[in-house]
Amino acid sequence: MIPAKFKKVSLLTVAAALLAGVAVSAAAPRAQLLPVPKVVAPAITGDTIRDVTKELSSDAYEGRGPASRAEDLTITYIIKRFKAAGLRPGNKGSWLQDVPTVDITAKNADGMTVNAGGQTLRYKFGSDIVAGSYRVTPQTRIKDAPLVFVGYGITAPELGWNDYAGVDMKGKIAVILVNDPDYETADESGLFKGRRMTYYGRWTYKFEEAARQGAAGALIVHDTFPAAYGWQVVNSSWTGTQHYIASANNAMDQTQANGWIQKPVAEEVLKASGQDLTALTAAAKQQGFKAVPLGSSASLSFDNEVKRATSHNVIGILPGKKRPREYVLYTAHWDHLGRCTPDKTGDDICNGAIDNATGVGALVSLAEANVKVGAADRSQVFMSVTLEESGLLGSRYYAEHPVYPLARTVGGVNMDGVGPGSPSKDVSVTGGDKSDLTRYLQAAMKAMGLYLTPEDHPERGGYYRSDHFSFAKLGVPMFSVGRGSDWTQGGKAAGQAASEDYVLHRYHQPSDQYDPAWDWSGAVQEISLFYRLGRSLAMTTDWPNWHKTDEFRRIRDKSRAGVK
Ligand SMILES: [Zn+2]
């Protein structure tokens, strides 16, 4: 999951209007907006989330590493709880969906050689460049591939932006700037939402787009400020084993190599090619920017050690009464880091109590609450996904191989970290006001007497870093919300102290452990909020969409166009 401090976020653009009690939506005004159905949450106690969290974070589960003995224990327990709650198996009679994975480890990497302006420049793996292959292939060999500077490497038709216009990338390597063109803006105005990160600013997008353009390779120019982390982070996360979903074509539609280069490397290569990185960066921020072939070429090669495994998503369903072929999702990842670096006491089990045994506990609690009230009009799908910690792979696999068509999946709520502590007076939203789901959140907040707190770090792109994103990316509108830190017991000081303690002392460490002294009243409030959000989506005939200029709107429109 994303650390709690990244979740102190909000719908900035509507906050003021909300406070004034005005119903707003940044969406294009429709002739008639369907009212948000009124739903009343049944009595929810903290017993279920407490019991599930205690069980799944006990040492017996060894930190819930995927494709291990711990996975068998974990999915068996979740199925038991789903069954007891009264759900039905969610995958054609089965509780499980297989998630085939590939682990690739680069070996024998001998760096990158660039030929530019009659010079031969050599760069070392690790200190100058990191690279890997998405393709499942024993060897990666790129020889004298022409380099093309493609600015931010963005194709966004809804914004009239195309960094690849007029260039043929076949057999070439794209040199790409990190983030998006207006990341230095102080507020969230601008084509790419100013300082708020959009998906176009994420490194994952840049590699995907380069592949769509047919490039042989893609190299992102690292720069600490827009990347928001130093080279050390890039280096450590790109060396060692990388995890991917297995695909029928062995990912041959991807580039041969994706990687990062240090900024001084890019400066040197561009200079030797008769260009200037600063000048080209300035040009790349302007609409109408044209990609620049550098007249230089690069070679790189390494071997790939490949290992395959299978993990599982657990899926249950409460079929709808009136429109069973329309679906609303609740998701929470079950996996965590498994055995990890030992702490001072020698404890090497990353138990993942908050991250994300609590989310699974909330999921079971929501199944129980919905069954108790009775089936909704639409079907409700409860899914505990795997491999979130390895790059959202379980949710991505489901989204790419959905049991229920995404075009008929209305939207949903993802839960990643439903922490203990006091109830709150506020709600935090990751990602800002992106879709018509805002109206559903407003209705729930109003009913519960909650207010919205502005997002602390919209530039960090928290929305793109947990499982809801896997669905959003393929068009399904998803909530990423949680309770804020203005606690009813102890106010902001208490809420912020708890969140700081978690980020500094527990997040992704063996100390993310169950504590019998935990107060679950805040978690109960959060589950009630999730109940309202999911249930109101399951009781309407509405199809909330992304706002007009949102990066996922065009994908959703295309997907929904196929529905009769
Ligand atoms: Zn998590």
Coordinates of C-alpha atoms and ligand atoms in Angstrom, one line a residue:
M1 CA 0.0 0.0 0.0
I2 CA 0.9 3.6 -0.1
P3 CA 2.0 5.1 3.3
A4 CA -0.8 6.8 5.1
K5 CA 0.9 10.2 4.7
F6 CA 0.4 9.9 1.0
K7 CA -3.3 9.5 1.7
K8 CA -3.9 12.9 3.3
V9 CA -5.5 14.0 0.2
S10 CA -8.7 15.5 -1.2
L11 CA -10.9 16.8 -3.9
L12 CA -9.2 20.1 -3.9
T13 CA -11.3 21.7 -6.6
V14 CA -14.6 20.9 -5.0
A15 CA -13.6 21.4 -1.4
A16 CA -14.7 25.0 -1.1
A17 CA -18.0 24.3 -2.7
L18 CA -18.5 21.4 -0.5
L19 CA -17.9 23.4 2.6
A20 CA -20.5 25.9 1.3
G21 CA -22.9 23.0 1.0
V22 CA -23.3 23.2 -2.7
A23 CA -23.5 20.1 -4.8
V24 CA -21.0 20.3 -7.5
S25 CA -19.4 18.2 -10.2
A26 CA -16.6 19.2 -12.5
A27 CA -18.1 17.0 -15.1
A28 CA -19.9 18.5 -18.1
P29 CA -23.4 19.3 -16.8
R30 CA -25.9 16.7 -17.8
A31 CA -29.5 17.4 -18.4
Q32 CA -30.5 15.2 -15.6
L33 CA -28.3 13.8 -12.9
L34 CA -29.7 10.7 -11.2
P35 CA -30.1 11.2 -7.4
V36 CA -27.7 9.2 -5.3
P37 CA -29.8 6.5 -3.6
K38 CA -30.1 6.8 0.1
V39 CA -28.7 3.9 1.9
V40 CA -28.5 3.2 5.6
A41 CA -25.6 1.1 6.9
P42 CA -26.6 -1.7 9.2
A43 CA -24.9 -2.0 12.6
I44 CA -21.3 -2.8 11.9
T45 CA -19.0 -3.8 14.8
G46 CA -15.2 -4.0 14.9
D47 CA -15.2 -7.7 15.7
T48 CA -14.8 -9.0 12.1
I49 CA -12.0 -6.6 11.1
R50 CA -10.3 -7.3 14.4
D51 CA -10.5 -11.1 14.1
V52 CA -9.4 -11.2 10.5
T53 CA -6.5 -8.8 11.1
K54 CA -5.3 -10.8 14.1
E55 CA -5.5 -14.1 12.2
L56 CA -3.9 -13.0 8.9
S57 CA -1.1 -11.1 10.6
S58 CA -0.1 -13.8 13.0
D59 CA 3.3 -15.4 12.5
A60 CA 1.7 -18.6 11.2
Y61 CA 0.9 -16.7 8.0
E62 CA 4.6 -15.7 7.6
G63 CA 3.8 -12.3 6.2
R64 CA 1.6 -13.7 3.3
G65 CA 4.2 -13.9 0.6
P66 CA 2.5 -14.9 -2.8
A67 CA 3.0 -18.4 -4.3
S68 CA 4.2 -19.8 -1.0
R69 CA 2.8 -22.1 1.8
A70 CA 1.6 -18.9 3.4
E71 CA -0.5 -18.2 0.4
D72 CA -2.4 -21.5 0.8
L73 CA -3.1 -20.7 4.4
T74 CA -4.2 -17.2 3.5
I75 CA -6.6 -17.9 0.7
T76 CA -8.1 -20.9 2.6
Y77 CA -8.9 -18.6 5.5
I78 CA -10.4 -15.9 3.2
I79 CA -12.6 -18.4 1.4
K80 CA -13.7 -19.7 4.8
R81 CA -14.7 -16.2 5.8
F82 CA -16.4 -15.4 2.5
K83 CA -18.4 -18.6 2.7
A84 CA -19.4 -18.0 6.3
A85 CA -20.5 -14.4 5.3
G86 CA -22.9 -15.9 2.8
L87 CA -21.1 -15.0 -0.5
R88 CA -21.1 -17.3 -3.5
P89 CA -17.9 -18.4 -5.3
G90 CA -17.2 -15.6 -7.8
N91 CA -15.4 -17.3 -10.6
K92 CA -17.7 -19.7 -12.4
G93 CA -18.2 -21.8 -9.3
S94 CA -14.7 -21.3 -8.0
W95 CA -13.5 -19.0 -5.3
L96 CA -10.2 -18.5 -7.0
Q97 CA -8.7 -17.0 -10.1
D98 CA -5.2 -18.2 -11.1
V99 CA -2.7 -15.4 -11.5
P100 CA 0.3 -16.7 -13.6
T101 CA 3.5 -14.7 -13.0
V102 CA 7.0 -14.5 -14.4
D103 CA 10.0 -13.4 -12.4
I104 CA 12.8 -12.0 -14.5
T105 CA 16.3 -11.3 -13.2
A106 CA 18.8 -9.6 -15.5
K107 CA 22.3 -11.1 -15.5
N108 CA 25.6 -10.4 -17.3
A109 CA 24.6 -6.8 -18.0
D110 CA 27.6 -5.1 -19.6
G111 CA 26.4 -1.5 -19.6
M112 CA 25.4 0.8 -22.5
T113 CA 27.6 2.1 -25.3
V114 CA 26.6 5.2 -27.2
N115 CA 28.0 6.4 -30.5
A116 CA 27.5 10.1 -30.8
G117 CA 29.2 12.7 -33.0
G118 CA 32.1 10.4 -33.7
Q119 CA 32.7 9.6 -30.0
T120 CA 32.1 6.3 -28.2
L121 CA 30.7 6.8 -24.7
R122 CA 30.4 3.9 -22.2
Y123 CA 28.1 3.7 -19.3
K124 CA 27.9 1.3 -16.4
F125 CA 24.9 -0.6 -15.2
G126 CA 23.9 0.5 -11.7
S127 CA 25.8 3.8 -11.4
D128 CA 24.9 5.3 -14.9
I129 CA 22.0 3.3 -16.2
V130 CA 19.6 0.6 -15.1
A131 CA 17.5 -1.5 -17.5
G132 CA 15.4 -4.6 -17.7
S133 CA 13.2 -6.6 -20.1
Y134 CA 9.5 -6.9 -19.9
R135 CA 9.8 -9.5 -22.6
V136 CA 10.1 -13.1 -21.5
T137 CA 13.3 -14.0 -23.4
P138 CA 16.6 -15.4 -22.4
Q139 CA 18.7 -12.6 -24.0
T140 CA 18.2 -8.9 -24.6
R141 CA 20.5 -7.6 -27.4
I142 CA 20.1 -4.1 -28.8
K143 CA 22.7 -3.0 -31.3
D144 CA 23.2 0.5 -32.6
A145 CA 19.6 1.6 -32.1
P146 CA 19.1 5.3 -33.1
L147 CA 18.2 7.5 -30.1
V148 CA 15.2 9.9 -30.3
F149 CA 14.5 12.5 -27.7
V150 CA 10.7 12.4 -27.2
G151 CA 10.2 15.0 -24.5
Y152 CA 7.7 13.6 -21.9
G153 CA 6.8 10.7 -24.1
I154 CA 3.0 11.5 -23.9
T155 CA 0.2 10.7 -26.3
A156 CA -3.0 12.3 -24.9
P157 CA -5.6 12.9 -27.7
E158 CA -8.1 14.3 -25.2
L159 CA -5.6 17.1 -24.5
G160 CA -4.4 17.6 -28.0
W161 CA -0.9 16.4 -27.1
N162 CA 1.3 14.0 -29.0
D163 CA 5.1 13.8 -28.3
Y164 CA 5.4 11.0 -30.9
A165 CA 3.7 12.9 -33.8
G166 CA 5.4 12.2 -37.1
V167 CA 8.2 9.9 -35.8
D168 CA 8.6 6.2 -36.5
M169 CA 10.0 4.6 -33.4
K170 CA 10.6 1.2 -34.9
G171 CA 14.0 -0.2 -33.9
K172 CA 14.8 3.1 -32.0
I173 CA 15.3 4.0 -28.4
A174 CA 13.1 6.7 -26.9
V175 CA 14.9 9.1 -24.4
I176 CA 12.1 10.4 -22.2
L177 CA 11.8 13.1 -19.4
V178 CA 10.3 12.1 -16.1
N179 CA 6.9 13.5 -14.9
D180 CA 4.6 15.6 -17.1
P181 CA 5.1 19.1 -18.7
D182 CA 3.5 21.3 -16.0
Y183 CA 4.8 19.6 -12.8
E184 CA 6.5 22.8 -11.7
T185 CA 3.2 24.7 -11.5
A186 CA 2.4 25.8 -8.0
D187 CA -1.3 24.8 -8.1
E188 CA -3.4 22.2 -10.0
S189 CA -4.2 24.4 -13.0
G190 CA -2.8 23.4 -16.4
L191 CA -3.3 20.8 -19.1
F192 CA -1.7 18.1 -17.0
K193 CA -3.3 19.3 -13.7
G194 CA -0.3 21.4 -12.7
R195 CA 1.6 19.9 -9.8
R196 CA -0.8 17.1 -9.3
M197 CA 0.7 14.0 -11.0
T198 CA -1.3 12.5 -13.8
Y199 CA -0.9 9.0 -15.1
Y200 CA 1.1 10.6 -18.0
G201 CA 3.7 11.5 -15.5
R202 CA 4.2 8.0 -14.2
W203 CA 7.2 6.0 -15.4
T204 CA 5.0 2.9 -16.0
Y205 CA 3.0 4.9 -18.6
K206 CA 6.1 6.1 -20.4
F207 CA 7.3 2.5 -21.0
E208 CA 3.8 1.4 -22.1
E209 CA 3.5 4.3 -24.6
A210 CA 7.0 3.7 -26.0
A211 CA 5.9 0.0 -26.6
R212 CA 2.7 1.2 -28.3
Q213 CA 4.9 3.3 -30.6
G214 CA 6.9 0.2 -31.5
A215 CA 10.2 1.4 -29.9
A216 CA 13.0 -1.0 -29.4
G217 CA 13.8 0.6 -26.0
A218 CA 12.9 3.4 -23.6
L219 CA 15.1 5.3 -21.3
I220 CA 13.8 7.7 -18.8
V221 CA 16.1 10.6 -17.7
H222 CA 16.2 10.6 -13.9
D223 CA 15.9 13.9 -12.2
T224 CA 15.4 13.9 -8.4
F225 CA 12.8 16.7 -8.1
P226 CA 10.3 15.7 -10.7
A227 CA 10.9 12.0 -10.0
A228 CA 10.4 12.7 -6.2
Y229 CA 13.1 10.1 -5.4
G230 CA 16.9 9.8 -5.8
W231 CA 18.9 7.6 -8.1
Q232 CA 19.5 5.2 -5.3
V233 CA 15.8 4.3 -5.2
V234 CA 15.8 3.7 -9.0
N235 CA 18.9 1.7 -8.8
S236 CA 17.7 -0.6 -5.9
S237 CA 14.3 -1.2 -7.4
W238 CA 15.6 -2.0 -10.9
T239 CA 18.4 -4.3 -9.8
G240 CA 17.4 -7.8 -8.7
T241 CA 14.3 -9.8 -9.6
Q242 CA 11.4 -8.0 -11.3
H243 CA 7.8 -9.4 -11.2
Y244 CA 5.4 -9.5 -14.1
I245 CA 2.2 -11.2 -15.2
A246 CA 2.6 -14.0 -17.6
S247 CA 1.1 -13.4 -21.0
A248 CA 0.4 -15.7 -24.0
N249 CA 2.7 -13.7 -26.2
N250 CA 5.5 -13.5 -23.5
A251 CA 5.2 -9.7 -23.6
M252 CA 6.6 -9.5 -27.1
D253 CA 4.5 -6.4 -27.7
Q254 CA 6.7 -4.6 -25.2
T255 CA 10.0 -2.9 -25.9
Q256 CA 13.1 -5.0 -25.7
A257 CA 14.5 -2.9 -22.9
N258 CA 13.2 -0.3 -20.5
G259 CA 15.4 1.6 -18.1
W260 CA 16.6 4.8 -16.5
I261 CA 19.7 6.9 -17.1
Q262 CA 21.3 9.5 -14.8
K263 CA 20.7 13.1 -15.8
P264 CA 24.4 13.8 -16.4
V265 CA 24.5 10.8 -18.7
A266 CA 21.6 12.3 -20.7
E267 CA 23.4 15.7 -20.7
E268 CA 26.6 14.1 -22.1
V269 CA 24.8 12.1 -24.7
L270 CA 22.8 15.1 -25.9
K271 CA 25.9 17.3 -26.0
A272 CA 27.8 14.8 -28.0
S273 CA 24.8 14.7 -30.3
G274 CA 24.9 18.5 -30.8
Q275 CA 21.9 19.1 -28.5
D276 CA 21.3 20.6 -25.1
L277 CA 19.1 18.9 -22.5
T278 CA 18.0 22.1 -20.8
A279 CA 16.9 23.7 -24.1
L280 CA 15.1 20.5 -25.3
T281 CA 13.4 20.2 -21.9
A282 CA 12.1 23.7 -22.2
A283 CA 10.8 22.9 -25.7
A284 CA 9.2 19.7 -24.5
K285 CA 6.9 21.7 -22.1
Q286 CA 5.3 23.5 -25.1
Q287 CA 2.3 22.2 -26.9
G288 CA 3.3 21.2 -30.5
F289 CA 6.7 20.0 -29.4
K290 CA 8.2 17.6 -32.0
A291 CA 10.4 14.7 -31.1
V292 CA 14.1 15.2 -32.0
P293 CA 16.1 12.3 -33.6
L294 CA 19.6 12.7 -32.0
G295 CA 21.6 11.2 -34.9
S296 CA 23.4 9.0 -32.3
S297 CA 22.9 5.4 -31.4
A298 CA 23.1 3.1 -28.4
S299 CA 23.8 -0.6 -27.7
L300 CA 23.1 -2.6 -24.6
S301 CA 22.8 -6.3 -23.8
F302 CA 22.0 -8.6 -20.8
D303 CA 20.7 -12.0 -20.1
N304 CA 17.4 -12.8 -18.4
E305 CA 16.8 -15.6 -15.8
V306 CA 13.1 -16.5 -16.0
K307 CA 11.1 -18.2 -13.3
R308 CA 7.3 -18.9 -13.4
A309 CA 4.8 -19.3 -10.6
T310 CA 1.1 -19.1 -9.9
S311 CA -0.7 -17.0 -7.3
H312 CA -4.4 -16.4 -6.8
N313 CA -7.1 -13.8 -6.5
V314 CA -10.0 -14.8 -4.1
I315 CA -13.4 -13.7 -5.5
G316 CA -16.9 -13.9 -4.0
I317 CA -20.2 -12.5 -5.2
L318 CA -23.5 -11.4 -3.8
P319 CA -25.7 -11.6 -7.0
G320 CA -27.9 -8.6 -7.6
K321 CA -31.7 -8.9 -7.4
K322 CA -32.7 -6.6 -10.3
R323 CA -29.7 -6.2 -12.5
P324 CA -27.4 -9.1 -11.7
R325 CA -25.3 -8.5 -14.9
E326 CA -24.1 -5.2 -13.6
Y327 CA -21.3 -5.3 -11.0
V328 CA -19.9 -3.2 -8.2
L329 CA -16.5 -4.0 -6.8
Y330 CA -14.9 -4.1 -3.4
T331 CA -11.2 -4.9 -3.5
A332 CA -8.4 -5.4 -0.9
H333 CA -5.1 -7.1 -1.5
W334 CA -4.2 -10.0 0.8
D335 CA -0.5 -10.3 0.0
H336 CA 2.3 -8.7 1.9
L337 CA 6.1 -8.9 1.9
G338 CA 6.5 -12.4 3.5
R339 CA 9.9 -13.0 5.0
C340 CA 11.9 -9.8 4.9
T341 CA 15.0 -8.0 6.3
P342 CA 15.2 -8.9 10.0
D343 CA 14.8 -6.1 12.5
K344 CA 17.1 -5.6 15.6
T345 CA 15.3 -8.4 17.4
G346 CA 15.8 -10.8 14.5
D347 CA 12.1 -10.8 13.5
D348 CA 12.1 -11.4 9.8
I349 CA 8.3 -11.7 9.3
C350 CA 6.7 -8.7 7.7
N351 CA 3.3 -9.4 9.1
G352 CA 1.4 -6.7 7.3
A353 CA -1.3 -6.2 9.9
I354 CA -2.4 -2.8 8.7
D355 CA -1.0 -3.4 5.2
N356 CA -3.3 -5.1 4.4
A357 CA -4.8 -7.6 6.8
T358 CA -7.1 -4.7 7.9
G359 CA -8.3 -4.2 4.3
V360 CA -9.2 -7.9 4.0
G361 CA -11.0 -7.6 7.4
A362 CA -12.9 -4.6 6.0
L363 CA -13.8 -6.6 2.9
V364 CA -15.2 -9.6 5.0
S365 CA -17.0 -7.1 7.2
L366 CA -18.6 -5.5 4.1
A367 CA -19.6 -8.9 2.7
E368 CA -21.3 -9.7 6.1
A369 CA -23.1 -6.3 6.2
N370 CA -24.4 -6.5 2.6
V371 CA -25.6 -10.1 3.0
K372 CA -27.4 -9.2 6.2
V373 CA -29.3 -6.4 4.5
G374 CA -30.0 -8.6 1.5
A375 CA -28.9 -8.5 -2.1
A376 CA -28.7 -5.1 -3.8
D377 CA -30.1 -4.3 -7.3
R378 CA -26.8 -4.8 -8.9
S379 CA -24.3 -7.7 -8.1
Q380 CA -21.6 -6.9 -5.6
V381 CA -18.2 -8.5 -6.1
F382 CA -15.8 -9.0 -3.2
M383 CA -12.3 -9.5 -4.3
S384 CA -9.1 -10.1 -2.4
V385 CA -6.3 -9.7 -4.9
T386 CA -2.7 -11.0 -4.8
L387 CA 0.7 -9.4 -5.7
E388 CA -0.1 -5.8 -4.9
E389 CA 3.3 -5.4 -3.3
S390 CA 4.9 -6.7 -6.5
G391 CA 3.4 -4.0 -8.6
L392 CA -0.4 -4.3 -8.5
L393 CA -0.2 -7.6 -10.5
G394 CA -3.2 -9.5 -9.1
S395 CA -5.6 -6.6 -9.7
R396 CA -4.0 -6.0 -13.1
Y397 CA -4.4 -9.6 -14.0
Y398 CA -8.1 -9.5 -13.1
A399 CA -8.7 -6.3 -15.0
E400 CA -7.0 -7.7 -18.1
H401 CA -8.8 -11.1 -17.7
P402 CA -12.1 -10.0 -16.0
V403 CA -14.5 -12.6 -14.8
Y404 CA -17.3 -10.0 -15.1
P405 CA -17.0 -7.7 -18.2
L406 CA -15.4 -4.3 -17.2
A407 CA -17.9 -2.6 -19.5
R408 CA -20.6 -3.8 -17.2
T409 CA -18.6 -3.1 -14.0
V410 CA -20.0 0.2 -12.6
G411 CA -17.2 1.1 -10.3
G412 CA -15.8 0.2 -6.9
V413 CA -14.0 0.8 -3.7
N414 CA -10.4 -0.3 -3.0
M415 CA -9.2 -0.7 0.6
D416 CA -5.5 -0.6 1.4
G417 CA -4.9 0.0 5.1
V418 CA -7.9 0.5 7.3
G419 CA -6.0 1.6 10.4
P420 CA -6.9 1.4 14.0
G421 CA -7.6 4.4 16.1
S422 CA -10.3 7.0 16.6
P423 CA -13.1 7.9 14.2
S424 CA -12.4 11.1 12.2
K425 CA -14.3 14.3 11.4
D426 CA -12.8 14.3 7.9
V427 CA -12.3 12.1 4.8
S428 CA -9.2 11.9 2.6
V429 CA -9.4 11.2 -1.1
T430 CA -6.5 10.1 -3.2
G431 CA -6.4 11.4 -6.7
G432 CA -8.7 14.4 -6.4
D433 CA -12.0 15.0 -8.2
K434 CA -11.6 12.7 -11.2
S435 CA -15.1 11.3 -11.8
D436 CA -18.8 11.4 -11.1
L437 CA -18.0 9.2 -8.1
T438 CA -17.5 12.5 -6.3
R439 CA -21.3 12.9 -6.0
Y440 CA -21.6 9.6 -4.3
L441 CA -18.8 10.5 -1.8
Q442 CA -20.5 13.8 -1.1
A443 CA -23.8 12.1 -0.3
A444 CA -22.1 9.7 2.1
M445 CA -20.1 12.4 3.7
K446 CA -23.2 14.5 4.2
A447 CA -25.1 11.6 5.7
M448 CA -22.1 10.9 8.1
G449 CA -21.3 14.6 8.9
L450 CA -17.8 14.4 7.5
Y451 CA -15.7 17.1 5.8
L452 CA -13.0 16.9 3.2
T453 CA -9.3 17.6 3.8
P454 CA -7.1 18.9 1.0
E455 CA -4.5 16.5 -0.4
D456 CA -1.0 17.0 1.1
H457 CA 1.1 15.7 -1.8
P458 CA -0.9 15.6 -5.1
E459 CA 2.5 15.5 -6.9
R460 CA 3.2 12.0 -5.6
G461 CA 0.6 10.3 -7.7
G462 CA -0.8 8.2 -4.8
Y463 CA -3.8 7.3 -7.0
Y464 CA -1.5 5.3 -9.3
R465 CA 0.0 3.2 -6.6
S466 CA -2.7 0.8 -5.3
D467 CA -5.1 -1.7 -6.8
H468 CA -7.9 0.7 -7.7
F469 CA -5.6 2.0 -10.4
S470 CA -5.5 -1.4 -12.2
F471 CA -9.2 -1.0 -12.8
A472 CA -9.1 2.8 -13.5
K473 CA -6.5 2.3 -16.1
L474 CA -9.0 0.1 -18.1
G475 CA -11.7 2.6 -17.5
V476 CA -13.6 1.5 -14.4
P477 CA -14.1 4.4 -12.0
M478 CA -12.7 3.5 -8.6
F479 CA -12.7 5.2 -5.2
S480 CA -9.5 5.5 -3.2
V481 CA -10.8 7.1 0.0
G482 CA -10.3 6.8 3.7
R483 CA -10.8 8.5 6.9
G484 CA -8.8 11.6 7.5
S485 CA -6.5 12.5 10.4
D486 CA -8.8 15.0 12.2
W487 CA -9.7 12.5 14.8
T488 CA -12.8 12.9 17.1
Q489 CA -10.5 11.7 20.0
G490 CA -7.4 14.0 20.1
G491 CA -8.0 16.0 16.9
K492 CA -5.4 16.5 14.2
A493 CA -2.5 16.0 16.6
A494 CA -3.6 12.5 17.4
G495 CA -4.4 11.5 13.8
Q496 CA -1.2 12.9 12.4
A497 CA 0.9 11.3 15.2
A498 CA -0.6 7.9 14.4
S499 CA 0.0 8.3 10.7
E500 CA 3.6 9.5 11.3
D501 CA 4.3 6.6 13.6
Y502 CA 3.0 4.2 11.0
V503 CA 5.1 5.6 8.2
L504 CA 8.3 5.9 10.2
H505 CA 8.1 2.8 12.4
R506 CA 5.8 0.2 10.9
Y507 CA 5.2 0.6 7.1
H508 CA 6.8 -2.3 5.3
Q509 CA 8.7 -3.4 8.4
P510 CA 8.3 -6.5 10.7
S511 CA 6.7 -4.1 13.3
D512 CA 3.5 -3.8 11.2
Q513 CA 2.0 -6.2 13.7
Y514 CA -1.3 -6.7 15.4
D515 CA -1.8 -5.0 18.8
P516 CA -4.6 -6.3 21.1
A517 CA -4.9 -2.8 22.5
W518 CA -6.1 -1.3 19.2
D519 CA -9.3 0.7 19.1
W520 CA -11.4 -0.3 16.1
S521 CA -14.0 2.4 16.3
G522 CA -12.3 4.5 13.5
A523 CA -12.1 1.4 11.3
V524 CA -15.8 0.8 11.8
Q525 CA -16.5 4.4 10.7
E526 CA -14.5 3.8 7.6
I527 CA -16.2 0.5 6.8
S528 CA -19.6 2.3 7.2
L529 CA -18.4 4.9 4.6
F530 CA -17.3 2.1 2.2
Y531 CA -20.6 0.4 2.7
R532 CA -22.5 3.5 1.7
L533 CA -20.3 4.1 -1.3
G534 CA -20.6 0.5 -2.6
R535 CA -24.2 0.1 -1.8
S536 CA -25.3 3.3 -3.3
L537 CA -23.6 2.4 -6.6
A538 CA -25.3 -1.0 -6.4
M539 CA -28.8 0.6 -5.9
T540 CA -28.7 3.1 -8.8
T541 CA -29.1 2.7 -12.6
D542 CA -26.4 5.4 -13.0
W543 CA -23.1 4.8 -14.8
P544 CA -20.8 7.4 -13.3
N545 CA -18.0 8.3 -15.7
W546 CA -14.6 10.1 -15.5
H547 CA -14.6 13.8 -16.1
K548 CA -14.2 15.0 -19.7
T549 CA -10.5 15.7 -19.7
D550 CA -9.5 12.9 -17.3
E551 CA -6.9 10.5 -18.6
F552 CA -9.3 7.5 -18.3
R553 CA -12.4 9.0 -19.9
R554 CA -11.7 7.9 -23.4
I555 CA -10.9 4.4 -22.4
R556 CA -14.2 4.1 -20.5
D557 CA -16.2 5.6 -23.3
K558 CA -14.8 3.1 -25.7
S559 CA -15.4 0.2 -23.4
R560 CA -19.0 1.3 -22.6
A561 CA -19.8 1.9 -26.3
G562 CA -19.8 -1.9 -26.8
V563 CA -22.6 -2.4 -24.3
K564 CA -26.2 -2.9 -25.7
Ligands
ZN1 ZN -1.0 -2.2 0.8

